Amino acid sequence: MGTEIPRSEEISEALLSESGKTATVLDQDEHIPEWKEQITIRGLAVSALLGTLFCIITHKLNLTVGIIPSLNVAAGLLGFFFVKSWTGFLSKLGFTVKPFTKQENTVIQTCVVACYGLAFSGGFGSYLIAMDEKTYKLIGADYPGNHAKDVINPGIWWMIGFLFVVSFLGLFSLVPLRKVMVLDYKLTYPSGTATAMLINSFHTNSGAELAGNQVKCLGKYLSLSLVWSCFKWFFSGVGDACGFDNFPTLGLTLFKNTFYFDFSPTYVGCGLICPHIVNCSVLLGAIISWGFLWPFVSQHAGDWYPADLGSNDFKGLYGYKVFIAIAIILGDGLYNLVKIIAVTVKELCSNSSRQHNLPIFTDVVDNSEASEILLVKKKRDEVFLKDRIPLGFAVSGYVGLAAISTATIPLIFPPLKWYFVLCSYFLAPALAFCNSYGTGLTDWSLASTYGKIGLFIIASVVGSDGGVIAGLAACGVMMSIVSTAADLMQDFKTGYLTLSSAKSMFVSQLVGTAMGCIIAPLTFWLFWTAFDIGDPNGPYKAPYAVIFREMAILGIEGFAELPKHCLALCYGFFVAALIVNLLKDITPPKVSQFIPIPMAMAVPFYIGAYFAIDMFVGTVILFVWERINRKDADDFAGAVASGLICGDGIWTIPSAILSILRVNPPICMYFGPSSAR
């Protein structure tokens, strides 16, 4: 999987507080639809449409840079726009339509997120594609531990089948604990809370007006992004050296070191929607690696490694790029895993955890406001507990699905024996609880870290006879369970705050997951057939495919055949990632807010600096906007970012179709050094 960005900074505290006051006033006399009425045909149709779009966007990001911003706000906003437009259109024609409620809006958002979440956690840019022949050949047939028998090429049917047998278990694993997590421990789940407050604000008079303006803004920038992406295509020629994507904006010397602005609306949109520290961390990682480290290592060609190796040979510079990126990712993941488990254990063991919880709203309120909030809380509790999900249903569902999965997965991945799958399902609920609890406290899901732990353990146990495939498949099993469990609990929090039924949340998660099991592989297949996925010199590098396969090989072979000083550099960057994380936790907030995030820094080490420039442009635009008009930036930055990302994502569909039909762009715009006269 790629690097998923924590999402708690998408909605400002001011908006949360304002929305909270609005909800306090309105919730008391509001009619709450029955859970079946909250799930509508129009809502499911909109969910399928948006789920397809967001799957395409997620695949594009996963296969290019691996950094995935949250699209929760865009899902809620576009869901509101589509249903409101549809009901308004039918009303003008004289038809009677059901009112659009915030509960239906919540169901749509939940369904969309569950759908596109599988494009992220389903491994289409990481563990699944790491099994293919192209990644095997890229690493090298003579590379120790990289065997031809450890190859399974993507196939539409086996991918759909695999997702169906692993993606639902996480939903059943923690359903019995929903009351404990949401009501007893009062975990905040910042993204779930922010999304709920946004949806609540949409369904008030003032909020609906703001939502309408946000939708217009989103539509405007979506159109601009779509037109610009279409315009860029005409100049992109045949091959990988043409067009605006290879524009040497900072000069040809820096261009050779991948420092250039490539005019990508998607990456600029990511810069607008990601926190400033993430964007700055990515740029810092690009400067350290491509500005200093790789030029320094290149100077020692012929000494540290043979000078005549190809650009993608792991015994040369390419090996440094991959393994140092792995070291940083593992250092960051290990630190955060230990930290969140420690925080979880401390909270669970503390008697004060139930009395001193983080409040939903931090405003100072008088007695009358406090009384109102208590009444609203009572109503929310009643709605949340009204439609029970029987314990027997959850347990039997988990056991039944685990049995089917245990029998099926070895048929898809023969090296992963049934007893390994069964052991994973015995451990999974505990790990899912840890991940869900940690997400509730910090808003950071560590699904990929749990997946990597499964990868290393299974790969090392199975050994050289099938260990690569077994480890990668085990990674997928573990990642899927802990990721969907955390997403479900986050959605329960959103449903709790929007007075949506827990049963409707669970059903919409099931429906969205089922959609994702079909839509995510189909949209990936569009990329797979239309573009050269995995080409290290092309736009769709699939960077995490090589990294994940190398991790599996590392699990069975150790650090074999690495170039000179590569292991020492890996140790250094691994320790540096631990130290940076520690400093971030022990320093005061006014200092720690400027300390970079190692996981974000690691991405450009392997990919290049160009997308870091784009994201930094986005963050500069947002920074200046916030200084000029903070309220407008808070209200519309998410809409602008979503429009830029969605417009570029939509263009991917006609672009892929043109590629499948072998229709090439008519012009190649190329820049090179001027010839000497």
PDB file of C-alpha atoms in Angstrom, residues 62-211:
ATOM      1  CA  ASN A  62      -0.950   4.387  -5.811  1.00  0.00           C
ATOM      2  CA  LEU A  63       0.720   3.559  -9.117  1.00  0.00           C
ATOM      3  CA  THR A  64       2.529   6.888  -9.460  1.00  0.00           C
ATOM      4  CA  VAL A  65       3.658   8.268  -6.087  1.00  0.00           C
ATOM      5  CA  GLY A  66       1.963   6.150  -3.427  1.00  0.00           C
ATOM      6  CA  ILE A  67       0.684   9.088  -1.340  1.00  0.00           C
ATOM      7  CA  ILE A  68      -3.088   8.927  -0.861  1.00  0.00           C
ATOM      8  CA  PRO A  69      -4.928  11.934   0.617  1.00  0.00           C
ATOM      9  CA  SER A  70      -8.303  11.456   2.246  1.00  0.00           C
ATOM     10  CA  LEU A  71     -11.291  11.820  -0.072  1.00  0.00           C
ATOM     11  CA  ASN A  72     -13.887  11.575   2.730  1.00  0.00           C
ATOM     12  CA  VAL A  73     -14.838  15.234   2.461  1.00  0.00           C
ATOM     13  CA  ALA A  74     -15.123  15.011  -1.318  1.00  0.00           C
ATOM     14  CA  ALA A  75     -17.334  11.910  -0.908  1.00  0.00           C
ATOM     15  CA  GLY A  76     -19.678  13.710   1.475  1.00  0.00           C
ATOM     16  CA  LEU A  77     -19.733  16.870  -0.648  1.00  0.00           C
ATOM     17  CA  LEU A  78     -20.270  15.132  -4.000  1.00  0.00           C
ATOM     18  CA  GLY A  79     -22.878  12.819  -2.463  1.00  0.00           C
ATOM     19  CA  PHE A  80     -24.770  15.898  -1.271  1.00  0.00           C
ATOM     20  CA  PHE A  81     -24.426  17.526  -4.709  1.00  0.00           C
ATOM     21  CA  PHE A  82     -25.621  14.540  -6.771  1.00  0.00           C
ATOM     22  CA  VAL A  83     -28.656  13.696  -4.649  1.00  0.00           C
ATOM     23  CA  LYS A  84     -29.674  17.349  -4.232  1.00  0.00           C
ATOM     24  CA  SER A  85     -29.342  17.894  -7.993  1.00  0.00           C
ATOM     25  CA  TRP A  86     -31.400  14.768  -8.718  1.00  0.00           C
ATOM     26  CA  THR A  87     -34.180  15.625  -6.258  1.00  0.00           C
ATOM     27  CA  GLY A  88     -34.249  19.229  -7.505  1.00  0.00           C
ATOM     28  CA  PHE A  89     -34.518  18.041 -11.114  1.00  0.00           C
ATOM     29  CA  LEU A  90     -37.383  15.647 -10.322  1.00  0.00           C
ATOM     30  CA  SER A  91     -39.187  18.319  -8.291  1.00  0.00           C
ATOM     31  CA  LYS A  92     -39.116  20.694 -11.264  1.00  0.00           C
ATOM     32  CA  LEU A  93     -40.689  17.955 -13.370  1.00  0.00           C
ATOM     33  CA  GLY A  94     -43.532  17.705 -10.857  1.00  0.00           C
ATOM     34  CA  PHE A  95     -42.537  14.444  -9.168  1.00  0.00           C
ATOM     35  CA  THR A  96     -42.768  13.984  -5.415  1.00  0.00           C
ATOM     36  CA  VAL A  97     -39.394  13.017  -3.966  1.00  0.00           C
ATOM     37  CA  LYS A  98     -38.277  11.833  -0.564  1.00  0.00           C
ATOM     38  CA  PRO A  99     -36.364  14.470   1.411  1.00  0.00           C
ATOM     39  CA  PHE A 100     -32.591  14.081   1.429  1.00  0.00           C
ATOM     40  CA  THR A 101     -31.533  13.545   5.041  1.00  0.00           C
ATOM     41  CA  LYS A 102     -28.160  13.712   6.707  1.00  0.00           C
ATOM     42  CA  GLN A 103     -28.534  10.019   7.517  1.00  0.00           C
ATOM     43  CA  GLU A 104     -28.759   9.195   3.798  1.00  0.00           C
ATOM     44  CA  ASN A 105     -25.782  11.494   3.161  1.00  0.00           C
ATOM     45  CA  THR A 106     -23.826   9.609   5.832  1.00  0.00           C
ATOM     46  CA  VAL A 107     -24.711   6.248   4.289  1.00  0.00           C
ATOM     47  CA  ILE A 108     -23.493   7.448   0.868  1.00  0.00           C
ATOM     48  CA  GLN A 109     -20.220   8.736   2.303  1.00  0.00           C
ATOM     49  CA  THR A 110     -19.681   5.477   4.226  1.00  0.00           C
ATOM     50  CA  CYS A 111     -20.401   3.357   1.166  1.00  0.00           C
ATOM     51  CA  VAL A 112     -18.045   5.375  -1.066  1.00  0.00           C
ATOM     52  CA  VAL A 113     -15.182   5.277   1.440  1.00  0.00           C
ATOM     53  CA  ALA A 114     -15.614   1.508   1.925  1.00  0.00           C
ATOM     54  CA  CYS A 115     -15.514   1.073  -1.863  1.00  0.00           C
ATOM     55  CA  TYR A 116     -12.444   3.151  -2.682  1.00  0.00           C
ATOM     56  CA  GLY A 117     -10.706   1.950   0.484  1.00  0.00           C
ATOM     57  CA  LEU A 118     -10.224  -1.420  -1.218  1.00  0.00           C
ATOM     58  CA  ALA A 119      -8.361   0.257  -4.069  1.00  0.00           C
ATOM     59  CA  PHE A 120      -5.949   1.382  -1.348  1.00  0.00           C
ATOM     60  CA  SER A 121      -5.777  -1.634   1.003  1.00  0.00           C
ATOM     61  CA  GLY A 122      -6.393  -4.228  -1.725  1.00  0.00           C
ATOM     62  CA  GLY A 123      -2.728  -4.165  -2.705  1.00  0.00           C
ATOM     63  CA  PHE A 124      -3.113  -3.034  -6.319  1.00  0.00           C
ATOM     64  CA  GLY A 125      -0.088  -0.780  -5.928  1.00  0.00           C
ATOM     65  CA  SER A 126       1.791  -2.945  -3.429  1.00  0.00           C
ATOM     66  CA  TYR A 127       1.579  -6.604  -2.417  1.00  0.00           C
ATOM     67  CA  LEU A 128      -0.621  -7.924  -5.264  1.00  0.00           C
ATOM     68  CA  ILE A 129       1.341  -6.291  -8.056  1.00  0.00           C
ATOM     69  CA  ALA A 130       4.608  -7.220  -6.296  1.00  0.00           C
ATOM     70  CA  MET A 131       3.851 -10.827  -7.301  1.00  0.00           C
ATOM     71  CA  ASP A 132       3.835 -10.142 -11.042  1.00  0.00           C
ATOM     72  CA  GLU A 133       6.395 -11.096 -13.661  1.00  0.00           C
ATOM     73  CA  LYS A 134       7.416  -7.516 -14.452  1.00  0.00           C
ATOM     74  CA  THR A 135       8.458  -6.841 -10.844  1.00  0.00           C
ATOM     75  CA  TYR A 136      10.283 -10.182 -10.769  1.00  0.00           C
ATOM     76  CA  LYS A 137      12.238  -9.261 -13.913  1.00  0.00           C
ATOM     77  CA  LEU A 138      12.889  -5.724 -12.667  1.00  0.00           C
ATOM     78  CA  ILE A 139      14.603  -7.077  -9.548  1.00  0.00           C
ATOM     79  CA  GLY A 140      16.503  -9.591 -11.686  1.00  0.00           C
ATOM     80  CA  ALA A 141      16.313 -13.314 -12.348  1.00  0.00           C
ATOM     81  CA  ASP A 142      19.805 -13.795 -10.854  1.00  0.00           C
ATOM     82  CA  TYR A 143      19.027 -11.832  -7.690  1.00  0.00           C
ATOM     83  CA  PRO A 144      19.278 -14.095  -4.587  1.00  0.00           C
ATOM     84  CA  GLY A 145      15.841 -15.119  -3.305  1.00  0.00           C
ATOM     85  CA  ASN A 146      14.014 -13.838  -6.394  1.00  0.00           C
ATOM     86  CA  HIS A 147      12.681 -17.026  -8.004  1.00  0.00           C
ATOM     87  CA  ALA A 148      10.662 -17.458 -11.203  1.00  0.00           C
ATOM     88  CA  LYS A 149       8.239 -19.793  -9.397  1.00  0.00           C
ATOM     89  CA  ASP A 150       7.268 -16.890  -7.086  1.00  0.00           C
ATOM     90  CA  VAL A 151       5.295 -15.148  -9.823  1.00  0.00           C
ATOM     91  CA  ILE A 152       1.513 -14.704 -10.074  1.00  0.00           C
ATOM     92  CA  ASN A 153       0.387 -12.214 -12.694  1.00  0.00           C
ATOM     93  CA  PRO A 154      -2.704 -10.064 -12.084  1.00  0.00           C
ATOM     94  CA  GLY A 155      -5.942 -11.708 -13.160  1.00  0.00           C
ATOM     95  CA  ILE A 156      -9.328 -10.081 -12.918  1.00  0.00           C
ATOM     96  CA  TRP A 157     -11.145 -13.133 -11.550  1.00  0.00           C
ATOM     97  CA  TRP A 158      -8.673 -14.267  -8.921  1.00  0.00           C
ATOM     98  CA  MET A 159      -8.274 -10.675  -7.660  1.00  0.00           C
ATOM     99  CA  ILE A 160     -12.048 -10.306  -7.274  1.00  0.00           C
ATOM    100  CA  GLY A 161     -12.231 -13.680  -5.541  1.00  0.00           C
ATOM    101  CA  PHE A 162      -9.359 -12.844  -3.188  1.00  0.00           C
ATOM    102  CA  LEU A 163     -10.934  -9.536  -2.166  1.00  0.00           C
ATOM    103  CA  PHE A 164     -14.292 -11.188  -1.516  1.00  0.00           C
ATOM    104  CA  VAL A 165     -12.797 -13.796   0.829  1.00  0.00           C
ATOM    105  CA  VAL A 166     -10.607 -11.392   2.865  1.00  0.00           C
ATOM    106  CA  SER A 167     -12.333  -8.000   2.859  1.00  0.00           C
ATOM    107  CA  PHE A 168     -15.392  -8.718   5.014  1.00  0.00           C
ATOM    108  CA  LEU A 169     -13.762 -10.317   8.042  1.00  0.00           C
ATOM    109  CA  GLY A 170     -12.602  -7.011   9.479  1.00  0.00           C
ATOM    110  CA  LEU A 171     -16.204  -5.763   9.478  1.00  0.00           C
ATOM    111  CA  PHE A 172     -17.354  -8.655  11.684  1.00  0.00           C
ATOM    112  CA  SER A 173     -14.305  -8.745  13.971  1.00  0.00           C
ATOM    113  CA  LEU A 174     -15.098  -5.620  16.034  1.00  0.00           C
ATOM    114  CA  VAL A 175     -18.863  -5.136  15.657  1.00  0.00           C
ATOM    115  CA  PRO A 176     -19.509  -6.380  19.220  1.00  0.00           C
ATOM    116  CA  LEU A 177     -17.157  -3.673  20.567  1.00  0.00           C
ATOM    117  CA  ARG A 178     -18.819  -0.678  18.903  1.00  0.00           C
ATOM    118  CA  LYS A 179     -20.478   0.462  22.157  1.00  0.00           C
ATOM    119  CA  VAL A 180     -17.202   0.101  24.070  1.00  0.00           C
ATOM    120  CA  MET A 181     -15.186   2.083  21.512  1.00  0.00           C
ATOM    121  CA  VAL A 182     -17.673   4.875  20.756  1.00  0.00           C
ATOM    122  CA  LEU A 183     -19.680   5.299  23.976  1.00  0.00           C
ATOM    123  CA  ASP A 184     -17.574   3.882  26.816  1.00  0.00           C
ATOM    124  CA  TYR A 185     -14.091   4.998  25.782  1.00  0.00           C
ATOM    125  CA  LYS A 186     -15.458   7.956  23.781  1.00  0.00           C
ATOM    126  CA  LEU A 187     -12.666   7.705  21.223  1.00  0.00           C
ATOM    127  CA  THR A 188     -12.650  10.803  19.057  1.00  0.00           C
ATOM    128  CA  TYR A 189     -11.849   9.322  15.620  1.00  0.00           C
ATOM    129  CA  PRO A 190     -10.946  12.812  14.317  1.00  0.00           C
ATOM    130  CA  SER A 191     -11.709  12.106  10.649  1.00  0.00           C
ATOM    131  CA  GLY A 192     -15.050  10.500  11.503  1.00  0.00           C
ATOM    132  CA  THR A 193     -15.937  13.427  13.753  1.00  0.00           C
ATOM    133  CA  ALA A 194     -14.904  15.994  11.126  1.00  0.00           C
ATOM    134  CA  THR A 195     -16.925  14.249   8.409  1.00  0.00           C
ATOM    135  CA  ALA A 196     -19.970  14.077  10.682  1.00  0.00           C
ATOM    136  CA  MET A 197     -19.777  17.770  11.516  1.00  0.00           C
ATOM    137  CA  LEU A 198     -19.470  18.609   7.830  1.00  0.00           C
ATOM    138  CA  ILE A 199     -22.544  16.523   6.950  1.00  0.00           C
ATOM    139  CA  ASN A 200     -24.488  18.040   9.858  1.00  0.00           C
ATOM    140  CA  SER A 201     -23.644  21.517   8.555  1.00  0.00           C
ATOM    141  CA  PHE A 202     -24.803  20.617   5.028  1.00  0.00           C
ATOM    142  CA  HIS A 203     -28.295  19.864   6.299  1.00  0.00           C
ATOM    143  CA  THR A 204     -28.991  23.228   7.911  1.00  0.00           C
ATOM    144  CA  ASN A 205     -30.120  26.332   6.035  1.00  0.00           C
ATOM    145  CA  SER A 206     -26.809  28.159   6.348  1.00  0.00           C
ATOM    146  CA  GLY A 207     -24.833  24.960   5.824  1.00  0.00           C
ATOM    147  CA  ALA A 208     -26.752  24.064   2.681  1.00  0.00           C
ATOM    148  CA  GLU A 209     -25.876  27.460   1.208  1.00  0.00           C
ATOM    149  CA  LEU A 210     -22.185  26.940   1.981  1.00  0.00           C
ATOM    150  CA  ALA A 211     -22.362  23.395   0.581  1.00  0.00           C
TER     151      ALA A 211
END
